XYZ file of C-alpha atoms in Angstrom:
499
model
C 0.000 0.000 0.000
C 2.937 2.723 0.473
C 3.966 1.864 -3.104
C 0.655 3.105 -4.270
C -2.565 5.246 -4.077
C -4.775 2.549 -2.203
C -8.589 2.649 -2.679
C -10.542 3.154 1.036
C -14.357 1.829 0.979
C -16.527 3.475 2.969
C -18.777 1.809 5.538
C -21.556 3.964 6.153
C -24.646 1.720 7.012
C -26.462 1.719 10.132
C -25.162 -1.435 11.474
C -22.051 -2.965 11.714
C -23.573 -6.540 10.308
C -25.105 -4.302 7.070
C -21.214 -3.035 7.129
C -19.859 -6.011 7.026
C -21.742 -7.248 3.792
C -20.778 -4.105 2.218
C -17.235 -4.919 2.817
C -17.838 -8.497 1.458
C -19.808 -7.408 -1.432
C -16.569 -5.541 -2.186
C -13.435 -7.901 -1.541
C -10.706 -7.265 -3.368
C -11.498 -4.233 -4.617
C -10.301 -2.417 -2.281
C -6.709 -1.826 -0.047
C -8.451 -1.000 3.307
C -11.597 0.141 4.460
C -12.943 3.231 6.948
C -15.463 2.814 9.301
C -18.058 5.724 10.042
C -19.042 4.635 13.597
C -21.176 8.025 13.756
C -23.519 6.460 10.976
C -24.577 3.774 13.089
C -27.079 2.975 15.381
C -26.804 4.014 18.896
C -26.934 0.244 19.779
C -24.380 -0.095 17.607
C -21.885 2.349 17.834
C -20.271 0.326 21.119
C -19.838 -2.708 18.977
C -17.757 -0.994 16.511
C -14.698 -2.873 18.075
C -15.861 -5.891 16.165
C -15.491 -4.677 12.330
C -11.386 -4.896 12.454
C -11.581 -8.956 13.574
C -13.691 -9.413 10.945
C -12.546 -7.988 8.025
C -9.068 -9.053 8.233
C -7.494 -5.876 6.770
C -7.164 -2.656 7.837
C -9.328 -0.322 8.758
C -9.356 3.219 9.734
C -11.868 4.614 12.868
C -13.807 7.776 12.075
C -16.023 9.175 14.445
C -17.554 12.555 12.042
C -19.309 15.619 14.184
C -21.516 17.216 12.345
C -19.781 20.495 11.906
C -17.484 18.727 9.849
C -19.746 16.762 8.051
C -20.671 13.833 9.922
C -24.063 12.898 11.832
C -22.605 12.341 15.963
C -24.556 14.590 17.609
C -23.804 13.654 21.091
C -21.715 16.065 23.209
C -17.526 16.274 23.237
C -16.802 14.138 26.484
C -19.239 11.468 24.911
C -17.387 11.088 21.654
C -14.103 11.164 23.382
C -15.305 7.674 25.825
C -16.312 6.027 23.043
C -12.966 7.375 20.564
C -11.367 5.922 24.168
C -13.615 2.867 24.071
C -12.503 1.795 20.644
C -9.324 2.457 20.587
C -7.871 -0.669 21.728
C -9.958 -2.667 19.416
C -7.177 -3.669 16.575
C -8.270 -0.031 14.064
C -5.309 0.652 12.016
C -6.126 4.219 11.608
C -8.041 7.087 13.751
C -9.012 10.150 12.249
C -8.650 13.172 14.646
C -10.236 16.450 13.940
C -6.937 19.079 13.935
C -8.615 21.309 16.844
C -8.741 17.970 18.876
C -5.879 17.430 21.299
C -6.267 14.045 23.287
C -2.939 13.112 24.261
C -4.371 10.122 26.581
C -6.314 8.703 23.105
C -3.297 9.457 21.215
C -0.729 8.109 22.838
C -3.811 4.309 23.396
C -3.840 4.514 19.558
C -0.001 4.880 18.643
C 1.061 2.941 21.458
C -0.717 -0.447 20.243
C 0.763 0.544 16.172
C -2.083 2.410 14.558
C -1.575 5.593 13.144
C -3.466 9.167 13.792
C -5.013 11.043 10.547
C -5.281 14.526 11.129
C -8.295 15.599 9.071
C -9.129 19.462 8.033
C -12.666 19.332 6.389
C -13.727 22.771 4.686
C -17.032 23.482 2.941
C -17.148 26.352 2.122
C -14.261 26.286 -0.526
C -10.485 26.493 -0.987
C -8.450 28.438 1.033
C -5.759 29.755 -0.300
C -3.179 29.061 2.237
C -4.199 25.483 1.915
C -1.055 24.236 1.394
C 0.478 25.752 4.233
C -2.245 24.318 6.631
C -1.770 21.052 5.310
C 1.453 20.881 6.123
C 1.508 22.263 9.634
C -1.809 19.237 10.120
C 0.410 17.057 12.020
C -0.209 17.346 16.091
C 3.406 14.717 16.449
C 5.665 12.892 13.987
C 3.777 10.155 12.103
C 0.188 11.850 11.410
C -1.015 11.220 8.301
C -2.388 14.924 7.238
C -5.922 14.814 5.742
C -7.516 17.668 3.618
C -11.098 17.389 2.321
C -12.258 20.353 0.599
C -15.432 21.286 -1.486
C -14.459 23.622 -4.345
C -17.147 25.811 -5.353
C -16.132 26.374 -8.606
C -12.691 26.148 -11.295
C -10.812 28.113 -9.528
C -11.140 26.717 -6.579
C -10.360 23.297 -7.977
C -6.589 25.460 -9.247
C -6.090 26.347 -6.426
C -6.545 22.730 -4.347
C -4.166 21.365 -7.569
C -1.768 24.035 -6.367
C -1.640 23.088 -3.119
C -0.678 19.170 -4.186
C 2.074 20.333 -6.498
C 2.970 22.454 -3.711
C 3.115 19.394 -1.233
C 4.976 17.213 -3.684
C 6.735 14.288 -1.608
C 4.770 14.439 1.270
C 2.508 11.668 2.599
C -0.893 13.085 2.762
C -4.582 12.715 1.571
C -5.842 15.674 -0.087
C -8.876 15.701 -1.879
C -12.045 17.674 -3.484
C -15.596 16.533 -2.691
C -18.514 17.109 -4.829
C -18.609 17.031 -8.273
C -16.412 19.936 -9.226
C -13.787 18.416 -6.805
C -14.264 14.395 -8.444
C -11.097 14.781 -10.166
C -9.031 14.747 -7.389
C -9.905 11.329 -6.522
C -9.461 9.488 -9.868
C -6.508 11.795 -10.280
C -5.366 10.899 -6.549
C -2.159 8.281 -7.911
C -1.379 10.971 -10.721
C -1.612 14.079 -7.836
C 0.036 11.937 -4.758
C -2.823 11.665 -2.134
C -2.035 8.723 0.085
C -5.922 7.267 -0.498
C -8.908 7.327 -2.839
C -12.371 7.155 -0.729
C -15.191 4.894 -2.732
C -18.371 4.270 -1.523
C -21.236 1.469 -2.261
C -23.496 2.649 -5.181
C -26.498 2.089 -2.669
C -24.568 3.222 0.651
C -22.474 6.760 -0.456
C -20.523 7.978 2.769
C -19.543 11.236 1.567
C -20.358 13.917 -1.683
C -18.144 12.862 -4.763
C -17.629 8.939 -3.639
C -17.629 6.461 -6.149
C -17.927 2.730 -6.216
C -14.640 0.996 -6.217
C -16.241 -1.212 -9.690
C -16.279 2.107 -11.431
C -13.178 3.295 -10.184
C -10.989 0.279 -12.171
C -13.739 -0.180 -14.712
C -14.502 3.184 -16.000
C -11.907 4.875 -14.642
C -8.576 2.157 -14.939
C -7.695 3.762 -11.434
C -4.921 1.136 -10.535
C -3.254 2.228 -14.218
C -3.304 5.446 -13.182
C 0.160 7.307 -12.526
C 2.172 10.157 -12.055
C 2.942 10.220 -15.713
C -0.372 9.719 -17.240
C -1.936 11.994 -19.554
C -5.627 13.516 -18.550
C -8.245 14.360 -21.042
C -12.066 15.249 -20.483
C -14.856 16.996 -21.190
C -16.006 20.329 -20.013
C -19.743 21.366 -19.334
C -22.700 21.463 -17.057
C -24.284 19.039 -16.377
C -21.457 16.310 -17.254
C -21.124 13.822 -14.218
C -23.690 11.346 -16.162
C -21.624 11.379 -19.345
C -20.621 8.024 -21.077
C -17.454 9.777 -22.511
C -15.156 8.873 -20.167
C -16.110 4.952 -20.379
C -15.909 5.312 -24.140
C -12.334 6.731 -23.985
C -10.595 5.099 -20.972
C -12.176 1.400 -22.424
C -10.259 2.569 -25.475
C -6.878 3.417 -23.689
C -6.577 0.533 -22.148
C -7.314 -1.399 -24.995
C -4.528 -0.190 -26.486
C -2.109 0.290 -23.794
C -2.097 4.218 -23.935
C -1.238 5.957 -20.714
C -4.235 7.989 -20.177
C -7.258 8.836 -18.538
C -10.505 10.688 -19.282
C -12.477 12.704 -16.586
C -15.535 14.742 -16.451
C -15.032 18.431 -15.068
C -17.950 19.692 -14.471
C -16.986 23.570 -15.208
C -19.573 26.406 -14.573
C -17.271 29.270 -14.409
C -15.255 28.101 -17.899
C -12.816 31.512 -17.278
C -11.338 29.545 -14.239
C -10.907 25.876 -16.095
C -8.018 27.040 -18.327
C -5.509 27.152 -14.859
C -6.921 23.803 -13.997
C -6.507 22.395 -17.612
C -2.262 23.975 -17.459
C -2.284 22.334 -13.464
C -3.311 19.061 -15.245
C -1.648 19.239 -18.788
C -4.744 18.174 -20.392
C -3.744 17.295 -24.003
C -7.792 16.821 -25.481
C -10.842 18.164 -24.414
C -14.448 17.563 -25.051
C -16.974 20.126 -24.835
C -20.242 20.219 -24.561
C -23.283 22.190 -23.342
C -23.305 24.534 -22.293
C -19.763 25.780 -23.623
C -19.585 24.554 -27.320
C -19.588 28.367 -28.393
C -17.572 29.718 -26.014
C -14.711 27.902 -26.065
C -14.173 29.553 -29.739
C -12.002 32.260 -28.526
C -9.770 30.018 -26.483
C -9.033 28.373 -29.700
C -5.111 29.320 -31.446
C -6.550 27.703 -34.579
C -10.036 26.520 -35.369
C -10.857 24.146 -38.626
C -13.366 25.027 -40.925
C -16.350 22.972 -39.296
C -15.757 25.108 -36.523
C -15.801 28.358 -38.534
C -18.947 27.320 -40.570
C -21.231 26.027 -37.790
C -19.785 28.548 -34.739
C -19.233 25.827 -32.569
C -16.036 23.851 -30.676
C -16.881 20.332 -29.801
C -13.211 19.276 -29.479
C -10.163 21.045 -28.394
C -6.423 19.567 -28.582
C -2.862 20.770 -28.452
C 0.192 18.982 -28.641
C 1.641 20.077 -25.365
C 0.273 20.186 -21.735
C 0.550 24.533 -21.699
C 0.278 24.458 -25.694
C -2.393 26.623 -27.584
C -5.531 24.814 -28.228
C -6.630 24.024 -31.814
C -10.595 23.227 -31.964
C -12.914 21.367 -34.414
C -16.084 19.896 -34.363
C -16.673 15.975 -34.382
C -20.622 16.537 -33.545
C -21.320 16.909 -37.797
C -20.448 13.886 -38.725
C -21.080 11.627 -35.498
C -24.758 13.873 -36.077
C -25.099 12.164 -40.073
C -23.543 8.798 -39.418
C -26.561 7.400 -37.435
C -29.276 9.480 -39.674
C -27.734 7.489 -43.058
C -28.026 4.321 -41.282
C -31.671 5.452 -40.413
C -32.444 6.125 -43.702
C -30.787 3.413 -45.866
C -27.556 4.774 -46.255
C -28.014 7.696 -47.730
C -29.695 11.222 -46.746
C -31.938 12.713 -49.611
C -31.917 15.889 -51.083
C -35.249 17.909 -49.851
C -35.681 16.502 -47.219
C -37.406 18.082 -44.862
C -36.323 18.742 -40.658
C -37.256 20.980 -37.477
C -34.166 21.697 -35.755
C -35.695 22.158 -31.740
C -33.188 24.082 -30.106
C -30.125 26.775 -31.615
C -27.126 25.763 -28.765
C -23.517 24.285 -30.069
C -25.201 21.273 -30.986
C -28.292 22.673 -32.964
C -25.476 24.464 -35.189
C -23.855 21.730 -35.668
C -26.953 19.513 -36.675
C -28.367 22.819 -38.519
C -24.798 23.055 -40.920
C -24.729 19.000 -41.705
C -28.425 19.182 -42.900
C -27.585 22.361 -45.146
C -25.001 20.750 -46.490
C -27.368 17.535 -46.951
C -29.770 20.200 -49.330
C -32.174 19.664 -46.395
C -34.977 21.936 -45.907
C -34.764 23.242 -42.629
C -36.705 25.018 -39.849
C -35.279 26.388 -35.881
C -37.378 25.970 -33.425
C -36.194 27.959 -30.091
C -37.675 29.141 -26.895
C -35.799 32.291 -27.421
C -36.930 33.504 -30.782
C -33.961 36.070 -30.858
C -31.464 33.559 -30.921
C -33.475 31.033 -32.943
C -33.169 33.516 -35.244
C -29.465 34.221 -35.616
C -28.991 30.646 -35.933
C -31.272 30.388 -38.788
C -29.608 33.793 -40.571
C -26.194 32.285 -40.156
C -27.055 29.054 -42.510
C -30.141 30.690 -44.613
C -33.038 28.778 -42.864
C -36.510 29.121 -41.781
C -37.192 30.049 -37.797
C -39.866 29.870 -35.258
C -40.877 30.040 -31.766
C -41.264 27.006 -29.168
C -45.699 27.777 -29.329
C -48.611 27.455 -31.134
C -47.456 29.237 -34.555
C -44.208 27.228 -34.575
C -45.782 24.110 -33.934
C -48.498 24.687 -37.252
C -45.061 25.799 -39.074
C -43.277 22.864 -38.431
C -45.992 20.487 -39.641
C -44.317 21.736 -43.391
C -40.575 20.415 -41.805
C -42.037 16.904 -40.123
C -39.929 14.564 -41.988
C -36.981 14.387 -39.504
C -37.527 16.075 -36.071
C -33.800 16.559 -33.949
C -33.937 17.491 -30.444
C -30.791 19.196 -29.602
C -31.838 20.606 -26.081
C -30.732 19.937 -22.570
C -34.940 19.509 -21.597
C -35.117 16.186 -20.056
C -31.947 15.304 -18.841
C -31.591 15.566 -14.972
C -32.739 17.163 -13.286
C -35.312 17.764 -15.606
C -36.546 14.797 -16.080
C -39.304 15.138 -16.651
C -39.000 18.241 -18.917
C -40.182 18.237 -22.784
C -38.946 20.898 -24.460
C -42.009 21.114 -27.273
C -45.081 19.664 -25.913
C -47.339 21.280 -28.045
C -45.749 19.338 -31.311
C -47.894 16.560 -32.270
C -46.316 13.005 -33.946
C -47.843 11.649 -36.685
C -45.980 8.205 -36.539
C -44.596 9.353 -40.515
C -41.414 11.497 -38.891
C -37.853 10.442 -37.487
C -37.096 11.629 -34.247
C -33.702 12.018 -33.192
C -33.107 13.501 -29.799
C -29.352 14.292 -29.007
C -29.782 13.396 -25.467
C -28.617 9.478 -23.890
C -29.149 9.898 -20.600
C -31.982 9.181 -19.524
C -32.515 6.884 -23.097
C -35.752 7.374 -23.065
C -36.967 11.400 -22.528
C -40.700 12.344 -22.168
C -40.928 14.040 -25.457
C -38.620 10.404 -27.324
C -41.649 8.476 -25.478
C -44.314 10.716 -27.437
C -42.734 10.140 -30.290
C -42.835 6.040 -29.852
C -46.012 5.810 -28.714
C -47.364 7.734 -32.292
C -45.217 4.773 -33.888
C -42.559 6.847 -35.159
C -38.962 5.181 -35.977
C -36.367 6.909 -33.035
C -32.497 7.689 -33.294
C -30.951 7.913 -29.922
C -28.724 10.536 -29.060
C -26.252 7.318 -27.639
C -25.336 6.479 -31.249
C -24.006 10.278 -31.783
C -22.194 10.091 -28.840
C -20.419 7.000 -29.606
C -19.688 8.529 -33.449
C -18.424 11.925 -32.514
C -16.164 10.228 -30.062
C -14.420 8.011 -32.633
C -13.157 10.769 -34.253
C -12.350 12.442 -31.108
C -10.049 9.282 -29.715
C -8.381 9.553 -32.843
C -7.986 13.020 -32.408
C -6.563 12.882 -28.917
C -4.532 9.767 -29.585
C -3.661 9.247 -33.317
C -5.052 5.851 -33.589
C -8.108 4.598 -34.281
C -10.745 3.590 -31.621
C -10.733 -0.475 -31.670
C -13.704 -1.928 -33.816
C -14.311 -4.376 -31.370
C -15.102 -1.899 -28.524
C -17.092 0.249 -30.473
C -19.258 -2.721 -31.500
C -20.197 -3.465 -27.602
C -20.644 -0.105 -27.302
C -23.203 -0.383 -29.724
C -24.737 -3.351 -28.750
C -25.584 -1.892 -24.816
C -28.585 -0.658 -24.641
C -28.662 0.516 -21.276
């Protein structure tokens, strides 16, 4: 375990036998395990002392307050007797709040060969003197420092990557929570944090835990190094994307030392320090960014002049100026051939719903198809300029759009974010009626199924899912990134999972 990152499950149930099954329903994917003794039951908290015997590895006490996180709610000189209570009970680890100072628990803990973490938990942000509290953590020689921040936005993330290449060399476990800090804990073997928390799917212990299955599955976590390159995609939402299962099945297929994250980037001004931190070599970007990027962009091909919008963004260098193109056109027309026999016909007609990165995109391939073409867009305004920039006909998402696009109803393409969590439930053009005669292709995967792709399959109408896009945009973007071509066999299980 010193000679790498080691992957800590999470036991978080409310008794130690519903523990225990967790544990076993994991074996051997994981190094050691932590025990949150202020998740259990009352009646159960005593019994604690039983987990280590059991599990036969080790296992690191945690006993959370609530002000930093956790759910014991008793008083100080409670949590102490039982910290006291436990201590003798074979836990390799104890983590100690740093304002706590219990030399008598200390000295019980060290004294049988366990080791004290000395945790910092912040949620409120990044400091930025992190690094400099990190390092003066340690109460005595031997604590294991402990860091656990929740970055509120890019910059914040720069500056916690700061503070690791600031604390280069020294044992620690630093990492982000939440979804903006997720990174840091696939990254935690490239970055030099001492663990990587995981939690059951059904049983999550903290914000930003994963599963330890996903970790080595999805994520090739155990591959992971200080040399490995980092790629991703940039947006919001992105945490359900199937990107970085596309591309890290892909690496490892072919023995390429590199992984794919999501980064899920709000504030895209403050991503470019984290993308330099990181060296990312490849990017993928997607709502709600796709147009903004453009200026970012050193060079830009001629997709991504002729639609106005950046789905993929590389450079040959970590620091290196970004080029950008735009791998949504043809993984867009791929799937829509195969829909229609191979071949798209002139004249056709379409109603583009939407007039984001990805309704240009769509919008430019069926122009160049000689498709007939109409926008329709909540904002009318922007509708509007899309449909000026490629010479097509516009609308608005009510009534009068919905009688104009009964003239466009051989293909419909839904290229909004309107039913994809947490909007479920959302349909972003209720008012259009199916006649069972029209394609629909909705960009979205996830969920597979939207409100307004179920309309259309009750009518009886034949469906593209937005999953077979994904997977043809991102061929071109793993060869982009990499310079070989995504194996045939992967993309043909890709294909084949319909979940």
């Amino acid at each position: 375990m010193k000679d790498r990152t080691a992957i800590c499950l999470c036991l978080a149930a409310k008794t130690i036998e519903a523990d225990f099954r967790i544990a076993e329903e994991h074996r051997g994917r994981y190094d050691l395990l932590e025990l949150r003794v202020d998740r259990l039951n009352a009646a159960e908290a005593g019994l604690a002392g039983r987990l280590p015997g059991l599990v036969g590895c080790p296992v690191i006490l945690t006993l959370r307050r609530t002000r930093e996180g956790g759910e014991f709610a008793g008083d100080e000189r409670e949590r102490r007797a039982l910290l006291l209570k436990l201590a003798d009970a074979g836990f390799a680890y104890i983590d100690l709040e740093a304002a706590l100072d219990a030399p008598e628990l200390e000295t019980r803990v060290t004294g049988r060969g366990g080791r004290i973490i000395r945790s910092l938990h912040d949620f409120t942000g990044v400091p930025p003197d992190l690094a400099r509290r990190v390092a003066g953590l340690a109460h005595r020689p031997g604590e294991l420092p402990k860091a656990a921040l929740l970055p509120k936005n890019a910059a914040d993330l720069a500056r916690l990557l700061a503070a690791f290449e600031s604390l280069k060399g020294v044992e620690k476990i630093l990492l982000g929570m939440g979804e903006i800090g997720f990174p840091t804990r696939v990254l935690a073997p490239k970055l030099g944090s001492f663990l990587c928390y995981a939690s059951a799917p059904h049983a999550q212990a903290a914000p930003g835990h994963v599963d330890p299955l996903t970790l080595e599955s999805t994520y090739n976590f155990r591959a992971i190094a200080p040399g490995t390159r980092v790629y991703g995609v940039i947006g919001s939402p992105v945490m359900h994307s199937l990107s970085p299962l596309i591309h890290n099945r892909g690496f490892a297929a072919l023995g390429i030392d590199a992984v794919y994250l999501p980064f899920l980037v709000d504030d895209l001004d403050g991503f470019w320090e984290v993308a330099d931190s990181l060296e990312i070599r490849g990017l993928s970007v997607t709502v709600p960014h796709k147009q903004a990027v453009i200026p970012r962009l050193a060079g830009r091909d001629f997709l991504v002049e002729t639609t106005g919008a950046c789905n993929t963004m590389t450079r040959a260098q970590g620091k290196g100026p970004w080029q950008g193109t735009n791998t949504d056109v043809e993984g867009f027309l791929a799937p829509l051939r195969a829909a229609l026999g191979g071949a798209i016909p002139r004249g056709i007609s379409a109603t583009v719903i939407g007039a984001g990165g990805a309704a240009r995109a769509v919008v430019r391939a069926l122009k160049a198809c000689g498709a007939r073409v109409l926008v329709l867009n909540r904002t009318t305004a922007r509708g509007g300029e899309l449909a000026a920039a490629f010479s097509v006909s516009h609308a608005g998402l009510d009534e009068a759009g919905y009688r104009e696009a009964r003239g466009f109803a051989d293909l419909i393409v839904q290229t909004t974010s309107a039913g994809m969590a947490p909007d479920i439930l959302g349909d972003p053009a209720p008012g259009l009626r199916f006649s069972g005669n029209e394609i629909v292709y909705e960009l979205l995967y996830a969920p597979p199924t939207t409100a307004f792709l179920q309309r259309a399959l009750d009518a009886g109408c034949r469906v593209v899912r937005g999953k077979q896009m994904l997977i043809g945009q991102a061929m071109e973007q793993f060869r982009l990134f990499t310079g070989s071509a995504y194996p045939p066999h992967l993309k043909e299980e890709l294909e084949a999972d319909t979940d």
